Coordinates of C-alpha atoms in Angstrom, one line a residue:
Chain A
M263 CA 116.4 90.0 83.4
L264 CA 115.0 91.2 86.6
R265 CA 111.3 91.0 86.3
I266 CA 108.2 89.2 87.4
L267 CA 106.6 87.8 84.4
L268 CA 103.1 88.8 84.0
L269 CA 100.3 86.7 82.9
C270 CA 97.8 89.1 81.7
A271 CA 95.0 90.3 80.5
C272 CA 92.0 90.9 78.3
A273 CA 89.2 90.0 80.4
T274 CA 85.9 88.8 78.7
V275 CA 82.9 88.8 80.9
A276 CA 80.5 85.8 80.6
A277 CA 76.8 86.1 81.3
C278 CA 76.3 84.3 84.5
G279 CA 73.3 85.3 86.4
G280 CA 71.3 88.5 87.0
Q281 CA 74.1 90.7 88.5
Q282 CA 76.7 90.2 85.9
A283 CA 76.3 93.6 84.5
S284 CA 76.5 95.2 87.8
L285 CA 79.9 93.6 88.8
V286 CA 82.7 94.6 86.5
V287 CA 86.5 93.7 86.8
E288 CA 89.1 95.9 85.2
D289 CA 92.9 96.1 85.1
L290 CA 93.1 92.3 85.8
V291 CA 96.9 91.1 86.1
L292 CA 98.0 87.7 87.2
T293 CA 101.5 87.3 88.2
R294 CA 103.2 84.0 87.1
P295 CA 104.8 82.2 89.9
I296 CA 108.6 82.8 90.2
T297 CA 110.3 79.6 89.3
G298 CA 110.7 77.5 92.6
S299 CA 107.4 78.8 93.8
A300 CA 103.8 77.7 92.9
M301 CA 102.1 81.0 94.0
G302 CA 101.1 83.9 92.1
A303 CA 99.1 86.9 92.8
G304 CA 96.0 88.5 91.2
Y305 CA 95.4 92.2 91.0
F306 CA 92.4 94.1 89.7
T307 CA 89.6 96.6 90.3
L308 CA 86.1 95.4 91.1
H309 CA 83.3 97.9 90.2
N310 CA 79.9 97.7 91.5
R311 CA 77.6 99.5 88.9
S312 CA 74.3 98.6 90.8
G313 CA 72.4 100.3 93.6
Q314 CA 72.8 97.3 95.9
L315 CA 75.7 96.0 98.0
I316 CA 77.5 93.1 96.3
R317 CA 79.3 90.6 98.5
I318 CA 81.9 88.3 96.9
D319 CA 82.5 85.2 99.1
R320 CA 84.5 83.1 96.8
I321 CA 86.7 83.4 93.8
S322 CA 87.8 80.2 92.1
S323 CA 89.3 78.8 88.8
P324 CA 88.9 75.6 87.3
D325 CA 92.5 76.1 85.8
L326 CA 94.2 76.4 89.2
A327 CA 94.9 74.3 92.2
G328 CA 93.5 77.0 94.3
V329 CA 92.4 80.6 94.7
A330 CA 92.1 82.5 97.9
M331 CA 91.3 86.2 98.6
H332 CA 94.0 87.5 100.8
E333 CA 95.1 90.9 102.2
S334 CA 98.7 91.8 102.9
I335 CA 98.9 93.9 106.2
L336 CA 102.0 95.7 107.4
Q337 CA 101.6 96.3 111.2
D338 CA 104.4 97.1 113.6
G339 CA 106.9 96.1 111.0
I340 CA 105.3 92.7 110.6
A341 CA 104.0 91.6 107.2
R342 CA 100.9 89.3 107.7
M343 CA 98.8 87.8 105.1
V344 CA 95.2 87.4 106.2
E345 CA 92.6 85.4 104.3
L346 CA 89.5 87.4 103.6
Q347 CA 86.3 85.5 103.8
D348 CA 84.4 87.9 101.7
I349 CA 84.6 91.2 99.9
A350 CA 81.9 93.7 100.0
V351 CA 81.5 96.2 97.2
A352 CA 79.4 99.1 98.0
P353 CA 76.8 100.4 95.7
H354 CA 78.3 102.5 93.0
S355 CA 81.8 102.0 94.4
S356 CA 85.0 100.0 93.7
V357 CA 87.3 97.7 95.6
V358 CA 91.0 97.6 94.5
F359 CA 93.2 94.6 94.6
E360 CA 96.7 95.7 94.6
A361 CA 100.2 94.9 95.3
G362 CA 100.9 95.1 99.1
G363 CA 97.1 95.2 99.8
K364 CA 94.1 93.0 98.9
H365 CA 95.1 90.3 96.4
L366 CA 94.3 86.9 95.1
M367 CA 96.6 84.2 96.1
L368 CA 96.8 81.8 93.1
N369 CA 98.1 78.3 93.4
Y370 CA 99.4 77.1 90.2
A371 CA 100.8 73.9 91.7
A372 CA 102.3 72.1 88.8
T373 CA 100.1 73.7 86.1
R374 CA 100.7 76.6 83.9
P375 CA 97.7 77.1 81.8
G376 CA 97.5 79.4 78.9
V377 CA 94.3 80.7 79.7
V378 CA 93.0 81.2 83.2
T379 CA 89.3 81.5 84.1
L380 CA 88.4 83.3 87.4
Q381 CA 84.9 83.0 88.7
F382 CA 83.3 85.3 91.2
F383 CA 80.7 84.0 93.6
A384 CA 78.1 85.2 96.0
G385 CA 77.0 82.3 97.8
P386 CA 76.0 79.6 95.1
A387 CA 75.4 82.3 92.4
M388 CA 78.3 83.0 90.0
L389 CA 78.1 86.6 89.3
L390 CA 81.1 87.0 86.9
S391 CA 83.3 84.6 84.9
V392 CA 86.6 86.2 83.5
Q393 CA 89.0 84.6 81.2
V394 CA 92.5 85.9 81.1
N395 CA 94.7 85.1 78.3
T396 CA 98.2 84.5 79.2
L397 CA 100.9 86.6 77.4
E398 CA 104.5 85.8 77.3
Chain B
M1258 CA 149.1 156.3 87.1
R1259 CA 149.4 155.2 90.8
R1260 CA 145.8 155.4 91.1
M1261 CA 145.2 153.0 88.2
D1262 CA 147.5 150.6 89.9
S1263 CA 145.7 150.9 93.2
R1264 CA 142.4 150.1 91.3
K1265 CA 144.0 147.1 89.7
Y1266 CA 145.1 145.8 93.0
F1267 CA 141.7 146.3 94.5
I1268 CA 140.0 144.5 91.7
A1269 CA 142.5 141.7 91.9
A1270 CA 142.2 141.4 95.6
T1271 CA 138.6 141.3 95.5
A1272 CA 138.5 138.6 92.8
I1273 CA 140.9 136.5 94.8
A1274 CA 138.7 136.9 97.9
A1275 CA 135.6 136.0 96.0
I1276 CA 137.2 132.8 94.6
A1277 CA 138.6 131.9 98.0
T1278 CA 135.2 132.3 99.5
G1279 CA 133.5 130.4 96.8
G1280 CA 136.0 127.6 97.2
W1281 CA 135.7 127.4 100.9
L1282 CA 131.9 127.4 100.7
S1283 CA 131.9 124.6 98.1
W1284 CA 134.4 122.6 100.4
Q1285 CA 132.1 123.1 103.3
L1286 CA 129.1 121.8 101.3
M1287 CA 131.1 118.8 100.3
Q1288 CA 131.8 118.1 104.0
T1289 CA 128.3 118.3 105.0
P1290 CA 127.0 114.7 105.2
Q1291 CA 124.1 113.8 102.9
A1292 CA 121.0 113.0 104.8
L1293 CA 119.6 109.4 104.7
L1294 CA 116.3 109.0 103.0
A1295 CA 115.1 105.8 104.6
A1296 CA 117.7 104.0 106.5
T1297 CA 118.2 103.9 110.3
L1298 CA 121.9 103.7 111.2
L1299 CA 122.8 101.7 114.3
P1300 CA 124.9 104.0 116.8
A1301 CA 127.5 101.1 116.6
P1302 CA 127.4 98.1 114.4
A1303 CA 126.5 94.9 116.2
E1304 CA 128.0 91.5 115.9
L1305 CA 125.9 88.6 114.7
A1306 CA 125.2 85.5 116.5
E1307 CA 126.9 82.3 115.3
F1308 CA 124.8 80.3 112.9
S1309 CA 125.1 77.8 110.1
L1310 CA 122.7 77.9 107.3
T1311 CA 122.8 76.5 103.7
D1312 CA 122.7 78.7 100.5
Q1313 CA 121.1 77.7 97.1
H1314 CA 124.2 75.9 96.0
G1315 CA 124.1 73.6 99.1
T1316 CA 127.3 75.2 100.7
E1317 CA 127.3 76.2 104.4
F1318 CA 126.8 79.9 105.1
S1319 CA 127.8 81.2 108.3
R1320 CA 128.3 84.5 110.2
D1321 CA 131.7 85.0 108.4
S1322 CA 130.1 84.4 105.1
F1323 CA 128.6 88.0 105.1
K1324 CA 132.2 89.5 105.5
G1325 CA 133.7 91.2 102.5
H1326 CA 130.2 92.2 101.1
W1327 CA 127.6 94.9 101.7
N1328 CA 124.5 92.6 102.4
L1329 CA 120.9 93.6 102.1
V1330 CA 119.1 90.9 104.0
F1331 CA 115.3 90.2 103.7
F1332 CA 113.5 87.4 105.5
G1333 CA 110.7 85.9 103.6
F1334 CA 109.6 82.6 101.7
T1335 CA 108.9 81.4 98.4
H1336 CA 105.1 80.6 98.8
C1337 CA 104.5 84.3 99.7
P1338 CA 102.8 85.6 96.6
D1339 CA 102.8 89.3 97.3
I1340 CA 105.1 91.0 99.8
C1341 CA 108.2 88.8 99.3
P1342 CA 108.6 89.0 95.5
L1343 CA 107.8 92.7 95.7
T1344 CA 110.4 93.4 98.3
L1345 CA 112.9 91.2 96.5
Q1346 CA 112.1 93.1 93.1
V1347 CA 112.5 96.5 95.0
L1348 CA 115.9 95.3 96.1
A1349 CA 116.8 94.2 92.7
D1350 CA 115.7 97.5 91.2
A1351 CA 117.7 99.4 93.9
R1352 CA 121.0 97.4 92.9
R1353 CA 120.2 98.1 89.3
Q1354 CA 119.9 101.8 89.9
M1355 CA 123.3 101.7 91.7
Q1356 CA 124.8 99.9 88.8
E1357 CA 123.4 102.6 86.4
K1358 CA 125.1 105.2 88.5
G1359 CA 128.5 103.7 87.8
L1360 CA 129.0 102.1 91.3
D1361 CA 131.7 99.3 90.9
V1362 CA 130.8 97.5 94.1
L1363 CA 127.1 96.5 94.5
P1364 CA 125.4 95.1 97.6
R1365 CA 124.6 91.5 97.7
I1366 CA 120.8 90.7 98.1
V1367 CA 120.4 87.8 100.6
L1368 CA 116.9 86.1 101.1
V1369 CA 116.8 84.1 104.4
S1370 CA 113.8 81.7 104.3
V1371 CA 111.6 81.8 107.2
D1372 CA 109.9 78.7 105.7
P1373 CA 112.7 76.1 105.7
E1374 CA 110.2 73.2 105.7
R1375 CA 109.3 74.1 102.1
D1376 CA 112.3 76.1 100.9
S1377 CA 114.9 73.7 100.1
P1378 CA 118.3 74.9 98.7
E1379 CA 117.0 73.8 95.2
V1380 CA 113.7 75.7 95.5
L1381 CA 115.4 78.8 96.7
G1382 CA 118.1 78.6 94.0
R1383 CA 115.3 78.7 91.3
Y1384 CA 113.6 81.4 93.2
V1385 CA 116.4 83.7 93.8
S1386 CA 117.8 83.5 90.3
H1387 CA 114.9 85.7 89.2
F1388 CA 116.3 88.7 91.2
G1389 CA 119.8 88.8 89.7
D1390 CA 123.2 87.1 89.9
G1391 CA 124.1 88.7 93.2
T1392 CA 121.3 87.2 95.1
V1393 CA 121.8 84.6 97.8
G1394 CA 119.1 82.3 99.2
L1395 CA 119.6 80.7 102.6
T1396 CA 117.7 77.9 104.4
G1397 CA 118.5 75.6 107.1
E1398 CA 117.5 74.1 110.5
M1399 CA 115.0 76.0 112.5
E1400 CA 117.3 76.3 115.5
Q1401 CA 120.1 77.7 113.3
L1402 CA 117.7 80.1 111.7
R1403 CA 116.5 81.3 115.1
S1404 CA 120.1 81.9 116.1
L1405 CA 120.4 84.5 113.3
T1406 CA 117.0 86.1 113.7
T1407 CA 116.7 86.5 117.3
K1408 CA 119.9 88.6 117.6
L1409 CA 118.6 90.7 114.8
G1410 CA 115.0 91.1 116.2
I1411 CA 113.4 89.4 113.3
Y1412 CA 110.0 87.8 114.1
F1413 CA 108.5 85.0 112.0
E1414 CA 105.7 82.6 112.9
K1415 CA 103.5 80.3 110.9
S1416 CA 99.8 81.3 110.6
G1417 CA 96.7 80.3 108.9
I1418 CA 97.5 76.7 109.1
D1419 CA 95.2 74.4 107.3
G1420 CA 96.8 70.9 106.9
D1421 CA 100.0 71.4 104.7
N1422 CA 98.7 74.9 103.7
Y1423 CA 100.0 77.8 105.9
T1424 CA 101.5 81.2 105.5
V1425 CA 104.3 82.8 107.6
D1426 CA 104.0 86.2 109.2
H1427 CA 107.4 88.0 109.3
S1428 CA 109.2 91.1 109.8
A1429 CA 109.3 93.3 106.7
V1430 CA 112.5 95.0 107.6
I1431 CA 115.7 94.9 105.5
I1432 CA 118.9 94.4 107.6
V1433 CA 122.1 95.8 106.3
I1434 CA 125.1 93.8 107.1
D1435 CA 128.4 95.5 106.4
P1436 CA 131.6 93.9 104.9
D1437 CA 132.8 93.3 108.5
G1438 CA 130.0 91.1 109.0
K1439 CA 128.1 93.5 111.3
F1440 CA 124.6 94.6 111.6
S1441 CA 125.1 98.3 110.9
A1442 CA 121.7 99.6 109.5
L1443 CA 118.2 98.8 108.7
F1444 CA 115.2 99.8 106.3
S1445 CA 111.9 99.6 107.7
A1446 CA 108.8 98.8 105.3
P1447 CA 107.4 99.9 103.2
H1448 CA 110.5 99.9 100.8
E1449 CA 111.3 102.1 97.9
A1450 CA 114.1 101.2 95.6
G1451 CA 115.4 104.8 95.0
N1452 CA 115.6 105.4 98.7
I1453 CA 117.4 102.2 99.3
A1454 CA 119.9 102.9 96.4
H1455 CA 120.6 106.3 97.7
D1456 CA 121.2 105.4 101.2
A1457 CA 123.2 102.2 100.4
S1458 CA 125.4 104.3 98.2
L1459 CA 126.0 106.6 101.1
F1460 CA 127.0 103.7 103.6
M1461 CA 129.1 102.2 100.9
S1462 CA 131.1 105.3 100.1
R1463 CA 131.8 106.1 103.8
F1464 CA 133.0 102.7 104.9

């Protein structure tokens, strides 16, 4: 069966700080690593429903060996993956993480957790914690 | 009576002329080459350099190993979470579309690892199995890899090195190697399965 198995999806937002209602994540999909690889990708849309700019400078997970914000760039026929230091979400706007563009690089290492928690940080403040149930 | 006969002859002649014209037009249309949607054909197929890599079964794979198959060759690596699996999935989808159209002979998908340090034959074997039985994974010595990539104009370079963690920048092109083992066409990124299926079917029907 030709498919990339998907870990997915119902996100639940935990209350973590004052801006949690301002930052909303939707359409969250995590790709499971293809056998032979430890790496998966995360795709979603971040909405800033506040009147202030929100700058995410780290996304982490206690369930994974590593999470990094990356962007795939195709330039002059060369595919490059660039690590993003932060993501700025302008007031009342959205940023899309999608295949072939901005995405999360997820390092599963040897783990295959049933539930993955993603935490979105601005400096020391955790703005959002999202639990993603894995679906077979 | 004679007038009736003339009329019949006229109608018959007109019908024959119409049928002949229609047939000729149909034949002309069939002779008109279909346009390629995405591929670039080389003016003349190019020989590959000599090289020796290893496939996912641990078997040597050389220049001659391409012969006898249509090969859609992509250069990537298994630690790549986004572009590489997406491209391989596009290739697998293209091949499935060709199969659904009833093609007996399907192209072989070949992933050449640009990260031989981490991509052993075993790792590649598990990885490429996700993209169908006709998928081959190649890895090997850097010098041998460069022999293949240099002639094809494929770029790859480590980047973002942080200890053991790194990524690899690489060409996103798909190289078409024909059953004579020659580089005959390419698909530039971004890739679309329908276009690849269409164009690959054309190459294969004309060979």
